[in-house]
């Protein structure tokens, strides 16, 4: 029995643990326990121009099963192979051989930074491909080439593109947030008129400038060992340039100083641009670009996509919500990249997958901080990117255009001298902050300063639209100088005039050949963004003369800006299917939770069923209480009751007598089903007692003090208690209240009652419905003598109706006076059980206090009818009937013995003390 | 002179009934009728803490109106944070009130209703008399939980309903302006608000289950409520530690503000579905635990 109990106690927590564990496992589904091994390599790269050898620090990850397709993973500018370790491990767990390496000039690799130069970095990439080709773990295709994809973000993304355009061993690429033409990226020009654009001084400084000190990457505070060496050798220029190649460094320093580009620098940047080789890329390409990116905006990826698609490559575009401004996290993209690589490298088909996927920030108030909620919208075709249909024909795909009329007269705007104050739209690294300010439509309008910006506005939108890409507008520009530099943007204006600059992007234009009152019409490609514009909002085209992030002319200029052409704003709108990644229901979780809840309920039902049942003992249905072998051991091992057996018959008033701690209350609690016996059983009218056993409804109880709702009156407490029993029978409320004897106080709140009043009310509550068995635990505690006498009456009269009463007490007198039967307990055991008068003895004992005692005893023995003469504690104790007592007293007095007191001897007390003493 | 009762009434009582039902119960007793919902609802409603909690929710909107009236009148600049929009109309006032109260006030009220219900009976010693009726233990928990959740729901509906009316009277019935510049009105607004309240209810289910479990363990009502609130605060603190990364998604309060997604122009279920699943999952485990423990507990209070 005990063993079964214990095993059940273990079973349930165990099941709970299993359910919980399954839960967590389900929640982390997908994190399979695939293993991989990794090893560090030292690969010799392309030597520097002066012949210095260059070692590249690389790591190879081998998956569990080989041969497998390989992935060359390149990192971003200023990073190292460690910054892509997470992505590498993920790919290795997915079964790819992964090779990562620190690019030259970064991390622990040697050499100088040539900015993805085809002569250095791209050749390094080819050496990495050689490494992969030489390894047996790498799967090869029919021609013996390794099956390899190149994945990288930013600096690494451009490397992927250029490597793919240079080396045909590459089978798929995933370039992320990278450039098409570094000249356009760093000197953007947003019109087709040509010419070098406006120098993006802040971004360039935070990229290249950071390499001038330290070892590349984030701004260091100490010069590198190489720099110190260069300083010592007198090569101050190289010392200044740090790990940036000298030619690049000089070009940058000059440009940063003057704000004007040098041809040498433009040539170098041109060489480092995928634009040069993109038309040779014919492999599947997934181009991921960020919407919050003022360094490499969406238009850079579009240019790559158009070139690759035109060359016959299969292009997928993915516009992420992040970017260089807002930060770019590759982790959420891992499944997207892996799916693409799985199809592209394992010979799967890409035909069914959408060509264009756009994450749209939901703008929710950041309920989930780890991954901002966003919606995924997809379209089979990317706007402006030609694609091939099933038959291989090239199809032009252009986004549907919406045209909206702009209004606004020609305006004069000032380019302030010294380009101060300047508008602030983006700050490298702090873009997210500005965006938060801007997207809230804040009144802090730093995007366009009054007097420095011209605006043209549409009517409120009749219906909502989604800008997907680069809107266009044509304006006429005249300048007080020969040139004009302007920053154009489209602003979302809500009904109340609050403005939002989508993605905080501006499109710089630089118009040359002006002056002497000539006006030039230019068509501006406004920043490419994704934004839902609700109905009722307006779109406003803003042309600002300043922007903090760009190099601006230092002299004061006055421009006149007016609408030109048809005066329309042309807005591209891709047709999307909302695949709603943002609203996808995690069915696994739903099923898991539903299954878990169902399992718990089933478990509960099964266990509950098992508890029911147990047929009554027919022979005992007339016996109010039958206790057999009852025992209770508490959790701490204390045995409060052991091996207790007795019966109580109908009509008895049973006294449960014992000193404090004898186990009386524990027994009564077990009788009420409040605590579970550890052994033995209790039957009430033949039915075994368990928690909630229906037979308990025939038992009325008062145990260890009253329990009332203190905020209700006595009467309300009783009637509410009766209602909570749900019984329909007559509660005999008036009889009970009469017994309580509270008078008018019965309508006062219980919290105002004295201890005795509560006690009497509780006894009345126990009597509600006239239970067949009334159990009272120390009922006279706290009552005064008249009330105690009354209580005795109550118990007697109650039993006289044929019902049974059990009273516990540690007071002997009380039991002796009010009970017909008694059970004496001590230290948890039964020590005596029987009728009170039997235990007391049939003949009454009398205690006679006499002086001198010895003579008194002599005399007593001679009296007829007196037997059993003892001296106890100096008192003469005799057994004698009434007649004999009178004789005894007379004889004693005649014999000259002084009789000071004649009293009944405490018969039960003797028995009690004797019994308890034995136990102790 | 102490009053004494009188037992003469006992003289004329009928003898005990001789008809015995097969399960041995007293005449008129049926376990299924014990502790009716209305009885339990009345037991709880008569308590000061219930009345004060519900009353406070009714008064809160007026306090907020009074507080807002201290501010300078708007300078015409459209402000878009929830608090700036709060006085723009009934709907925004309601959303703002939900936003400021869902994080702590409603948590405390739910913990109070659910945690105190069993623990307070234990502290009054009335629990043993209910069990001696006998109300079967699992039925007692079921009834108590049902009524407690009912009051929680009442509180959750009462607050936005009163707030909406108060907001309408003081600030007009303008449609909901979202912080992102959109507006939501008409039946769509009603649906959105209902979803928000519904989600808050589901996400607070976890708090209720936690408080209920602690309440089943302890005899001190304050301990039950305080313990549950403390664990919720712990979860919130852990949620703000970014070093925990994705593990924070397993925290029960991680998605507690997901209902604000109803404010976006298109309804986004993502976080709400996940939050609801976690909450229901945790609640199921905690409640099963409560039942398991209470079924075996020795009632010694």
Tab-separated table of N, CA, C and O in Angstrom, chain A residues 409-510:
chain	number	residue	atom	x	y	z
A	409	UNK	N	4.032	76.105	-55.968
A	409	UNK	CA	4.640	77.073	-56.871
A	409	UNK	C	6.149	76.929	-56.800
A	409	UNK	O	6.684	76.237	-55.926
A	410	UNK	N	6.858	77.576	-57.736
A	410	UNK	CA	8.302	77.595	-57.694
A	410	UNK	C	8.774	78.274	-56.415
A	410	UNK	O	8.132	79.204	-55.914
A	411	UNK	N	9.824	77.746	-55.838
A	411	UNK	CA	10.270	78.278	-54.553
A	411	UNK	C	11.761	78.580	-54.591
A	411	UNK	O	12.524	77.912	-55.281
A	412	UNK	N	12.133	79.625	-53.841
A	412	UNK	CA	13.555	79.932	-53.687
A	412	UNK	C	14.055	79.278	-52.418
A	412	UNK	O	13.395	79.356	-51.376
A	413	UNK	N	15.174	78.605	-52.502
A	413	UNK	CA	15.743	78.003	-51.299
A	413	UNK	C	17.204	78.404	-51.180
A	413	UNK	O	17.891	78.611	-52.188
A	414	UNK	N	17.650	78.511	-49.955
A	414	UNK	CA	19.004	78.974	-49.687
A	414	UNK	C	19.905	77.803	-49.308
A	414	UNK	O	19.538	76.986	-48.472
A	415	UNK	N	21.039	77.747	-49.973
A	415	UNK	CA	22.090	76.856	-49.468
A	415	UNK	C	22.965	77.713	-48.581
A	415	UNK	O	23.652	78.616	-49.077
A	416	UNK	N	22.937	77.524	-47.275
A	416	UNK	CA	23.578	78.479	-46.368
A	416	UNK	C	25.103	78.423	-46.495
A	416	UNK	O	25.665	77.384	-46.831
A	417	UNK	N	25.770	79.541	-46.236
A	417	UNK	CA	27.236	79.528	-46.290
A	417	UNK	C	27.782	78.591	-45.214
A	417	UNK	O	27.246	78.523	-44.114
A	418	UNK	N	28.817	77.867	-45.604
A	418	UNK	CA	29.387	76.905	-44.656
A	418	UNK	C	28.497	75.699	-44.444
A	418	UNK	O	28.753	74.862	-43.588
A	419	UNK	N	27.399	75.649	-45.241
A	419	UNK	CA	26.473	74.516	-45.182
A	419	UNK	C	25.954	74.276	-43.774
A	419	UNK	O	25.751	73.150	-43.348
A	420	UNK	N	25.763	75.379	-43.036
A	420	UNK	CA	25.266	75.255	-41.676
A	420	UNK	C	24.137	76.246	-41.469
A	420	UNK	O	24.276	77.396	-41.899
A	421	UNK	N	23.040	75.922	-40.823
A	421	UNK	CA	22.699	74.605	-40.272
A	421	UNK	C	22.320	73.613	-41.364
A	421	UNK	O	21.883	74.015	-42.435
A	422	UNK	N	22.488	72.360	-41.045
A	422	UNK	CA	22.193	71.328	-42.026
A	422	UNK	C	21.117	70.393	-41.502
A	422	UNK	O	21.033	70.154	-40.299
A	423	UNK	N	20.328	69.918	-42.436
A	423	UNK	CA	19.311	68.932	-42.069
A	423	UNK	C	19.990	67.626	-41.646
A	423	UNK	O	21.088	67.319	-42.097
A	424	UNK	N	19.339	66.896	-40.763
A	424	UNK	CA	19.876	65.603	-40.330
A	424	UNK	C	18.856	64.532	-40.674
A	424	UNK	O	17.713	64.589	-40.227
A	425	UNK	N	19.255	63.604	-41.490
A	425	UNK	CA	18.345	62.484	-41.773
A	425	UNK	C	18.904	61.193	-41.214
A	425	UNK	O	18.242	60.490	-40.475
A	426	UNK	N	20.124	60.890	-41.551
A	426	UNK	CA	20.687	59.642	-41.045
A	426	UNK	C	22.037	59.916	-40.432
A	426	UNK	O	22.746	60.830	-40.825
A	427	UNK	N	22.349	59.126	-39.439
A	427	UNK	CA	23.687	59.159	-38.853
A	427	UNK	C	24.159	57.726	-38.873
A	427	UNK	O	23.483	56.852	-38.339
A	428	UNK	N	25.315	57.476	-39.483
A	428	UNK	CA	25.778	56.083	-39.497
A	428	UNK	C	25.820	55.540	-38.072
A	428	UNK	O	26.372	56.165	-37.180
A	429	UNK	N	25.187	54.415	-37.898
A	429	UNK	CA	25.208	53.789	-36.582
A	429	UNK	C	24.098	54.254	-35.666
A	429	UNK	O	23.707	53.571	-34.747
A	430	UNK	N	23.589	55.452	-35.938
A	430	UNK	CA	22.523	55.965	-35.076
A	430	UNK	C	21.231	56.074	-35.856
A	430	UNK	O	20.298	56.737	-35.431
A	431	UNK	N	21.210	55.411	-36.991
A	431	UNK	CA	20.038	55.529	-37.860
A	431	UNK	C	18.765	55.098	-37.196
A	431	UNK	O	17.718	55.709	-37.365
A	432	UNK	N	18.866	54.022	-36.408
A	432	UNK	CA	17.657	53.500	-35.785
A	432	UNK	C	17.047	54.532	-34.864
A	432	UNK	O	15.841	54.699	-34.793
A	433	UNK	N	17.934	55.266	-34.194
A	433	UNK	CA	17.478	56.281	-33.263
A	433	UNK	C	16.720	57.368	-33.993
A	433	UNK	O	15.618	57.761	-33.632
A	434	UNK	N	17.334	57.849	-35.073
A	434	UNK	CA	16.692	58.903	-35.852
A	434	UNK	C	15.390	58.402	-36.429
A	434	UNK	O	14.403	59.119	-36.473
A	435	UNK	N	15.419	57.176	-36.860
A	435	UNK	CA	14.232	56.610	-37.470
A	435	UNK	C	13.098	56.580	-36.467
A	435	UNK	O	11.955	56.880	-36.781
A	436	UNK	N	13.447	56.243	-35.238
A	436	UNK	CA	12.414	56.196	-34.209
A	436	UNK	C	11.838	57.582	-33.995
A	436	UNK	O	10.635	57.762	-33.841
A	437	UNK	N	12.718	58.567	-34.017
A	437	UNK	CA	12.234	59.936	-33.882
A	437	UNK	C	11.341	60.299	-35.044
A	437	UNK	O	10.285	60.890	-34.887
A	438	UNK	N	11.805	59.923	-36.224
A	438	UNK	CA	11.106	60.356	-37.429
A	438	UNK	C	9.819	59.612	-37.636
A	438	UNK	O	8.789	60.206	-37.970
A	439	UNK	N	9.842	58.301	-37.398
A	439	UNK	CA	8.661	57.529	-37.759
A	439	UNK	C	7.518	57.827	-36.807
A	439	UNK	O	6.376	57.568	-37.095
A	440	UNK	N	7.830	58.384	-35.676
A	440	UNK	CA	6.739	58.742	-34.785
A	440	UNK	C	6.098	60.050	-35.230
A	440	UNK	O	5.234	60.580	-34.572
A	441	UNK	N	6.545	60.543	-36.370
A	441	UNK	CA	5.968	61.772	-36.876
A	441	UNK	C	6.209	62.912	-35.918
A	441	UNK	O	5.393	63.793	-35.736
A	442	UNK	N	7.355	62.883	-35.314
A	442	UNK	CA	7.624	63.835	-34.240
A	442	UNK	C	7.681	65.255	-34.768
A	442	UNK	O	7.935	65.514	-35.943
A	443	UNK	N	7.443	66.165	-33.878
A	443	UNK	CA	7.464	67.558	-34.278
A	443	UNK	C	8.901	68.047	-34.444
A	443	UNK	O	9.146	69.112	-34.965
A	444	UNK	N	9.835	67.248	-33.941
A	444	UNK	CA	11.239	67.572	-34.111
A	444	UNK	C	11.590	67.324	-35.564
A	444	UNK	O	11.971	66.220	-35.935
A	445	UNK	N	11.434	68.313	-36.387
A	445	UNK	CA	11.649	68.045	-37.805
A	445	UNK	C	13.036	68.463	-38.227
A	445	UNK	O	13.285	69.615	-38.543
A	446	UNK	N	13.939	67.507	-38.206
A	446	UNK	CA	15.310	67.812	-38.601
A	446	UNK	C	15.538	67.502	-40.072
A	446	UNK	O	16.580	67.803	-40.616
A	447	UNK	N	14.536	66.828	-40.690
A	447	UNK	CA	14.731	66.356	-42.061
A	447	UNK	C	14.822	67.508	-43.049
A	447	UNK	O	15.490	67.423	-44.064
A	448	UNK	N	14.077	68.540	-42.778
A	448	UNK	CA	14.068	69.660	-43.717
A	448	UNK	C	13.978	70.932	-42.895
A	448	UNK	O	13.126	71.062	-42.038
A	449	UNK	N	14.892	71.848	-43.159
A	449	UNK	CA	14.896	73.076	-42.365
A	449	UNK	C	14.179	74.171	-43.161
A	449	UNK	O	14.290	74.235	-44.388
A	450	UNK	N	13.440	75.032	-42.486
A	450	UNK	CA	12.722	76.095	-43.183
A	450	UNK	C	13.705	77.020	-43.892
A	450	UNK	O	14.792	77.301	-43.386
A	451	UNK	N	13.326	77.436	-45.082
A	451	UNK	CA	14.203	78.296	-45.861
A	451	UNK	C	15.235	77.533	-46.658
A	451	UNK	O	15.794	78.030	-47.613
A	452	UNK	N	15.484	76.291	-46.247
A	452	UNK	CA	16.466	75.488	-46.968
A	452	UNK	C	15.803	74.367	-47.758
A	452	UNK	O	16.480	73.501	-48.275
A	453	UNK	N	14.472	74.354	-47.774
A	453	UNK	CA	13.828	73.259	-48.494
A	453	UNK	C	12.603	73.738	-49.268
A	453	UNK	O	11.872	74.613	-48.808
A	454	UNK	N	12.427	73.145	-50.437
A	454	UNK	CA	11.240	73.395	-51.261
A	454	UNK	C	10.355	72.176	-51.173
A	454	UNK	O	10.846	71.047	-51.115
A	455	UNK	N	9.030	72.399	-51.095
A	455	UNK	CA	8.141	71.247	-50.971
A	455	UNK	C	7.031	71.313	-52.010
A	455	UNK	O	6.559	72.399	-52.365
A	456	UNK	N	6.645	70.140	-52.479
A	456	UNK	CA	5.512	69.990	-53.395
A	456	UNK	C	4.676	68.837	-52.851
A	456	UNK	O	5.217	67.824	-52.411
A	457	UNK	N	3.370	69.007	-52.906
A	457	UNK	CA	2.531	68.081	-52.161
A	457	UNK	C	1.376	67.565	-53.022
A	457	UNK	O	0.867	68.272	-53.878
A	458	UNK	N	0.966	66.316	-52.749
A	458	UNK	CA	-0.197	65.761	-53.455
A	458	UNK	C	-1.457	66.090	-52.662
A	458	UNK	O	-1.394	66.527	-51.525
A	459	UNK	N	-2.595	65.823	-53.271
A	459	UNK	CA	-3.870	65.861	-52.540
A	459	UNK	C	-3.898	64.643	-51.607
A	459	UNK	O	-3.136	63.697	-51.815
A	460	UNK	N	-4.791	64.656	-50.604
A	460	UNK	CA	-4.909	63.442	-49.768
A	460	UNK	C	-5.263	62.226	-50.625
A	460	UNK	O	-6.052	62.334	-51.559
A	461	UNK	N	-4.678	61.111	-50.279
A	461	UNK	CA	-4.908	59.887	-51.052
A	461	UNK	C	-6.356	59.425	-50.901
A	461	UNK	O	-6.875	59.369	-49.782
A	462	UNK	N	-6.961	59.099	-52.026
A	462	UNK	CA	-8.336	58.588	-51.960
A	462	UNK	C	-8.338	57.162	-51.417
A	462	UNK	O	-9.254	56.751	-50.730
A	463	UNK	N	-7.311	56.425	-51.774
A	463	UNK	CA	-7.218	55.070	-51.211
A	463	UNK	C	-5.773	54.763	-50.840
A	463	UNK	O	-4.855	55.379	-51.377
A	464	UNK	N	-5.623	53.829	-49.948
A	464	UNK	CA	-4.286	53.507	-49.451
A	464	UNK	C	-3.427	52.970	-50.586
A	464	UNK	O	-3.930	52.334	-51.520
A	465	UNK	N	-2.152	53.225	-50.523
A	465	UNK	CA	-1.249	52.616	-51.495
A	465	UNK	C	0.043	52.227	-50.797
A	465	UNK	O	0.346	52.702	-49.708
A	466	UNK	N	0.778	51.363	-51.472
A	466	UNK	CA	2.059	50.926	-50.908
A	466	UNK	C	3.161	51.323	-51.875
A	466	UNK	O	3.163	50.880	-53.025
A	467	UNK	N	4.043	52.169	-51.400
A	467	UNK	CA	5.192	52.530	-52.225
A	467	UNK	C	6.175	51.378	-52.167
A	467	UNK	O	6.560	50.932	-51.090
A	468	UNK	N	6.542	50.854	-53.346
A	468	UNK	CA	7.486	49.740	-53.376
A	468	UNK	C	8.547	50.077	-54.390
A	468	UNK	O	8.442	49.702	-55.547
A	469	UNK	N	9.553	50.786	-53.948
A	469	UNK	CA	10.614	51.131	-54.874
A	469	UNK	C	10.815	52.628	-54.900
A	469	UNK	O	10.533	53.329	-53.935
A	470	UNK	N	11.291	53.094	-56.027
A	470	UNK	CA	11.762	54.463	-56.114
A	470	UNK	C	10.763	55.335	-56.886
A	470	UNK	O	10.614	55.178	-58.093
A	471	UNK	N	10.071	56.266	-56.218
A	471	UNK	CA	9.181	57.188	-56.934
A	471	UNK	C	10.028	58.171	-57.757
A	471	UNK	O	11.227	58.346	-57.508
A	472	UNK	N	9.365	58.790	-58.703
A	472	UNK	CA	10.096	59.738	-59.555
A	472	UNK	C	9.371	61.056	-59.643
A	472	UNK	O	8.144	61.102	-59.599
A	473	UNK	N	10.135	62.124	-59.823
A	473	UNK	CA	9.537	63.432	-60.023
A	473	UNK	C	10.487	64.239	-60.918
A	473	UNK	O	11.698	63.984	-60.925
A	474	UNK	N	9.946	65.145	-61.675
A	474	UNK	CA	10.780	66.006	-62.506
A	474	UNK	C	10.644	67.445	-62.014
A	474	UNK	O	9.526	67.939	-61.835
A	475	UNK	N	11.782	68.075	-61.763
A	475	UNK	CA	11.753	69.462	-61.299
A	475	UNK	C	12.704	70.300	-62.156
A	475	UNK	O	13.654	69.778	-62.747
A	476	UNK	N	12.390	71.571	-62.206
A	476	UNK	CA	13.286	72.509	-62.877
A	476	UNK	C	14.125	73.219	-61.818
A	476	UNK	O	13.613	73.640	-60.782
A	477	UNK	N	15.451	73.312	-62.074
A	477	UNK	CA	16.336	73.881	-61.074
A	477	UNK	C	17.154	75.009	-61.702
A	477	UNK	O	17.723	74.855	-62.788
A	478	UNK	N	17.151	76.147	-61.006
A	478	UNK	CA	18.046	77.233	-61.406
A	478	UNK	C	18.898	77.577	-60.195
A	478	UNK	O	18.486	77.364	-59.063
A	479	UNK	N	20.098	78.067	-60.464
A	479	UNK	CA	21.008	78.294	-59.349
A	479	UNK	C	21.733	79.614	-59.509
A	479	UNK	O	21.952	80.087	-60.622
A	480	UNK	N	22.105	80.182	-58.367
A	480	UNK	CA	22.918	81.398	-58.408
A	480	UNK	C	24.372	81.065	-58.743
A	480	UNK	O	25.148	81.939	-59.055
A	481	UNK	N	24.733	79.795	-58.644
A	481	UNK	CA	26.089	79.365	-59.009
A	481	UNK	C	26.001	78.510	-60.265
A	481	UNK	O	24.934	78.369	-60.857
A	482	UNK	N	27.111	77.884	-60.621
A	482	UNK	CA	27.090	77.053	-61.824
A	482	UNK	C	26.516	75.666	-61.533
A	482	UNK	O	26.247	74.900	-62.429
A	483	UNK	N	26.430	75.349	-60.278
A	483	UNK	CA	25.997	74.017	-59.883
A	483	UNK	C	24.854	74.114	-58.898
A	483	UNK	O	24.624	75.165	-58.306
A	484	UNK	N	24.219	72.961	-58.704
A	484	UNK	CA	23.226	72.873	-57.629
A	484	UNK	C	23.352	71.500	-56.976
A	484	UNK	O	23.490	70.488	-57.675
A	485	UNK	N	23.351	71.500	-55.653
A	485	UNK	CA	23.349	70.226	-54.899
A	485	UNK	C	22.090	70.206	-54.056
A	485	UNK	O	21.858	71.114	-53.250
A	486	UNK	N	21.268	69.184	-54.272
A	486	UNK	CA	20.003	69.117	-53.543
A	486	UNK	C	19.793	67.693	-53.036
A	486	UNK	O	20.340	66.736	-53.595
A	487	UNK	N	18.994	67.591	-51.989
A	487	UNK	CA	18.680	66.284	-51.410
A	487	UNK	C	17.169	66.101	-51.466
A	487	UNK	O	16.426	66.866	-50.833
A	488	UNK	N	16.752	65.130	-52.238
A	488	UNK	CA	15.317	64.974	-52.488
A	488	UNK	C	14.774	63.801	-51.676
A	488	UNK	O	15.455	62.790	-51.470
A	489	UNK	N	13.536	63.961	-51.212
A	489	UNK	CA	12.919	62.865	-50.466
A	489	UNK	C	11.406	62.951	-50.596
A	489	UNK	O	10.863	63.989	-50.986
A	490	UNK	N	10.746	61.865	-50.273
A	490	UNK	CA	9.288	61.836	-50.248
A	490	UNK	C	8.873	61.612	-48.797
A	490	UNK	O	9.345	60.690	-48.147
A	491	UNK	N	7.990	62.469	-48.326
A	491	UNK	CA	7.593	62.415	-46.928
A	491	UNK	C	6.122	62.045	-46.852
A	491	UNK	O	5.313	62.491	-47.673
A	492	UNK	N	5.800	61.195	-45.891
A	492	UNK	CA	4.411	60.792	-45.636
A	492	UNK	C	3.818	61.788	-44.644
A	492	UNK	O	4.332	61.960	-43.541
A	493	UNK	N	2.737	62.463	-45.064
A	493	UNK	CA	2.129	63.484	-44.213
A	493	UNK	C	0.750	63.001	-43.781
A	493	UNK	O	-0.088	62.688	-44.626
A	494	UNK	N	0.527	62.897	-42.473
A	494	UNK	CA	-0.786	62.404	-42.037
A	494	UNK	C	-1.798	63.535	-41.971
A	494	UNK	O	-1.483	64.693	-42.267
A	495	UNK	N	-3.014	63.194	-41.584
A	495	UNK	CA	-4.112	64.170	-41.624
A	495	UNK	C	-3.809	65.408	-40.791
A	495	UNK	O	-4.233	66.512	-41.114
A	496	UNK	N	-3.072	65.199	-39.688
A	496	UNK	CA	-2.818	66.330	-38.799
A	496	UNK	C	-1.536	67.070	-39.140
A	496	UNK	O	-1.108	67.934	-38.396
A	497	UNK	N	-0.917	66.689	-40.234
A	497	UNK	CA	0.289	67.390	-40.630
A	497	UNK	C	1.561	66.771	-40.078
A	497	UNK	O	2.650	67.279	-40.319
A	498	UNK	N	1.449	65.693	-39.329
A	498	UNK	CA	2.642	65.002	-38.827
A	498	UNK	C	3.371	64.360	-39.997
A	498	UNK	O	2.744	63.826	-40.911
A	499	UNK	N	4.688	64.459	-39.992
A	499	UNK	CA	5.429	63.953	-41.149
A	499	UNK	C	6.330	62.793	-40.753
A	499	UNK	O	6.826	62.718	-39.633
A	500	UNK	N	6.502	61.895	-41.710
A	500	UNK	CA	7.398	60.766	-41.519
A	500	UNK	C	8.241	60.631	-42.770
A	500	UNK	O	7.712	60.626	-43.883
A	501	UNK	N	9.546	60.538	-42.578
A	501	UNK	CA	10.426	60.306	-43.719
A	501	UNK	C	10.704	58.810	-43.761
A	501	UNK	O	11.420	58.285	-42.904
A	502	UNK	N	10.113	58.116	-44.724
A	502	UNK	CA	10.267	56.660	-44.736
A	502	UNK	C	11.735	56.258	-44.799
A	502	UNK	O	12.492	56.775	-45.621
A	503	UNK	N	12.136	55.391	-43.907
A	503	UNK	CA	13.495	54.846	-43.823
A	503	UNK	C	14.557	55.923	-43.664
A	503	UNK	O	15.739	55.633	-43.753
A	504	UNK	N	14.156	57.153	-43.454
A	504	UNK	CA	15.102	58.270	-43.261
A	504	UNK	C	16.068	58.401	-44.449
A	504	UNK	O	17.242	58.707	-44.265
A	505	UNK	N	15.569	58.156	-45.642
A	505	UNK	CA	16.452	58.175	-46.806
A	505	UNK	C	16.238	59.434	-47.632
A	505	UNK	O	15.110	59.923	-47.763
A	506	UNK	N	17.334	59.960	-48.176
A	506	UNK	CA	17.245	61.062	-49.128
A	506	UNK	C	18.034	60.682	-50.379
A	506	UNK	O	18.917	59.841	-50.336
A	507	UNK	N	17.657	61.296	-51.497
A	507	UNK	CA	18.350	61.044	-52.753
A	507	UNK	C	19.101	62.316	-53.147
A	507	UNK	O	18.480	63.320	-53.458
A	508	UNK	N	20.460	62.279	-53.088
A	508	UNK	CA	21.213	63.478	-53.438
A	508	UNK	C	21.299	63.652	-54.969
A	508	UNK	O	21.419	62.660	-55.698
A	509	UNK	N	21.216	64.895	-55.430
A	509	UNK	CA	21.462	65.169	-56.855
A	509	UNK	C	22.452	66.321	-56.951
A	509	UNK	O	22.508	67.196	-56.087
A	510	UNK	N	23.210	66.237	-58.005
A	510	UNK	CA	24.165	67.318	-58.257
A	510	UNK	C	24.019	67.676	-59.717
A	510	UNK	O	24.245	66.841	-60.590
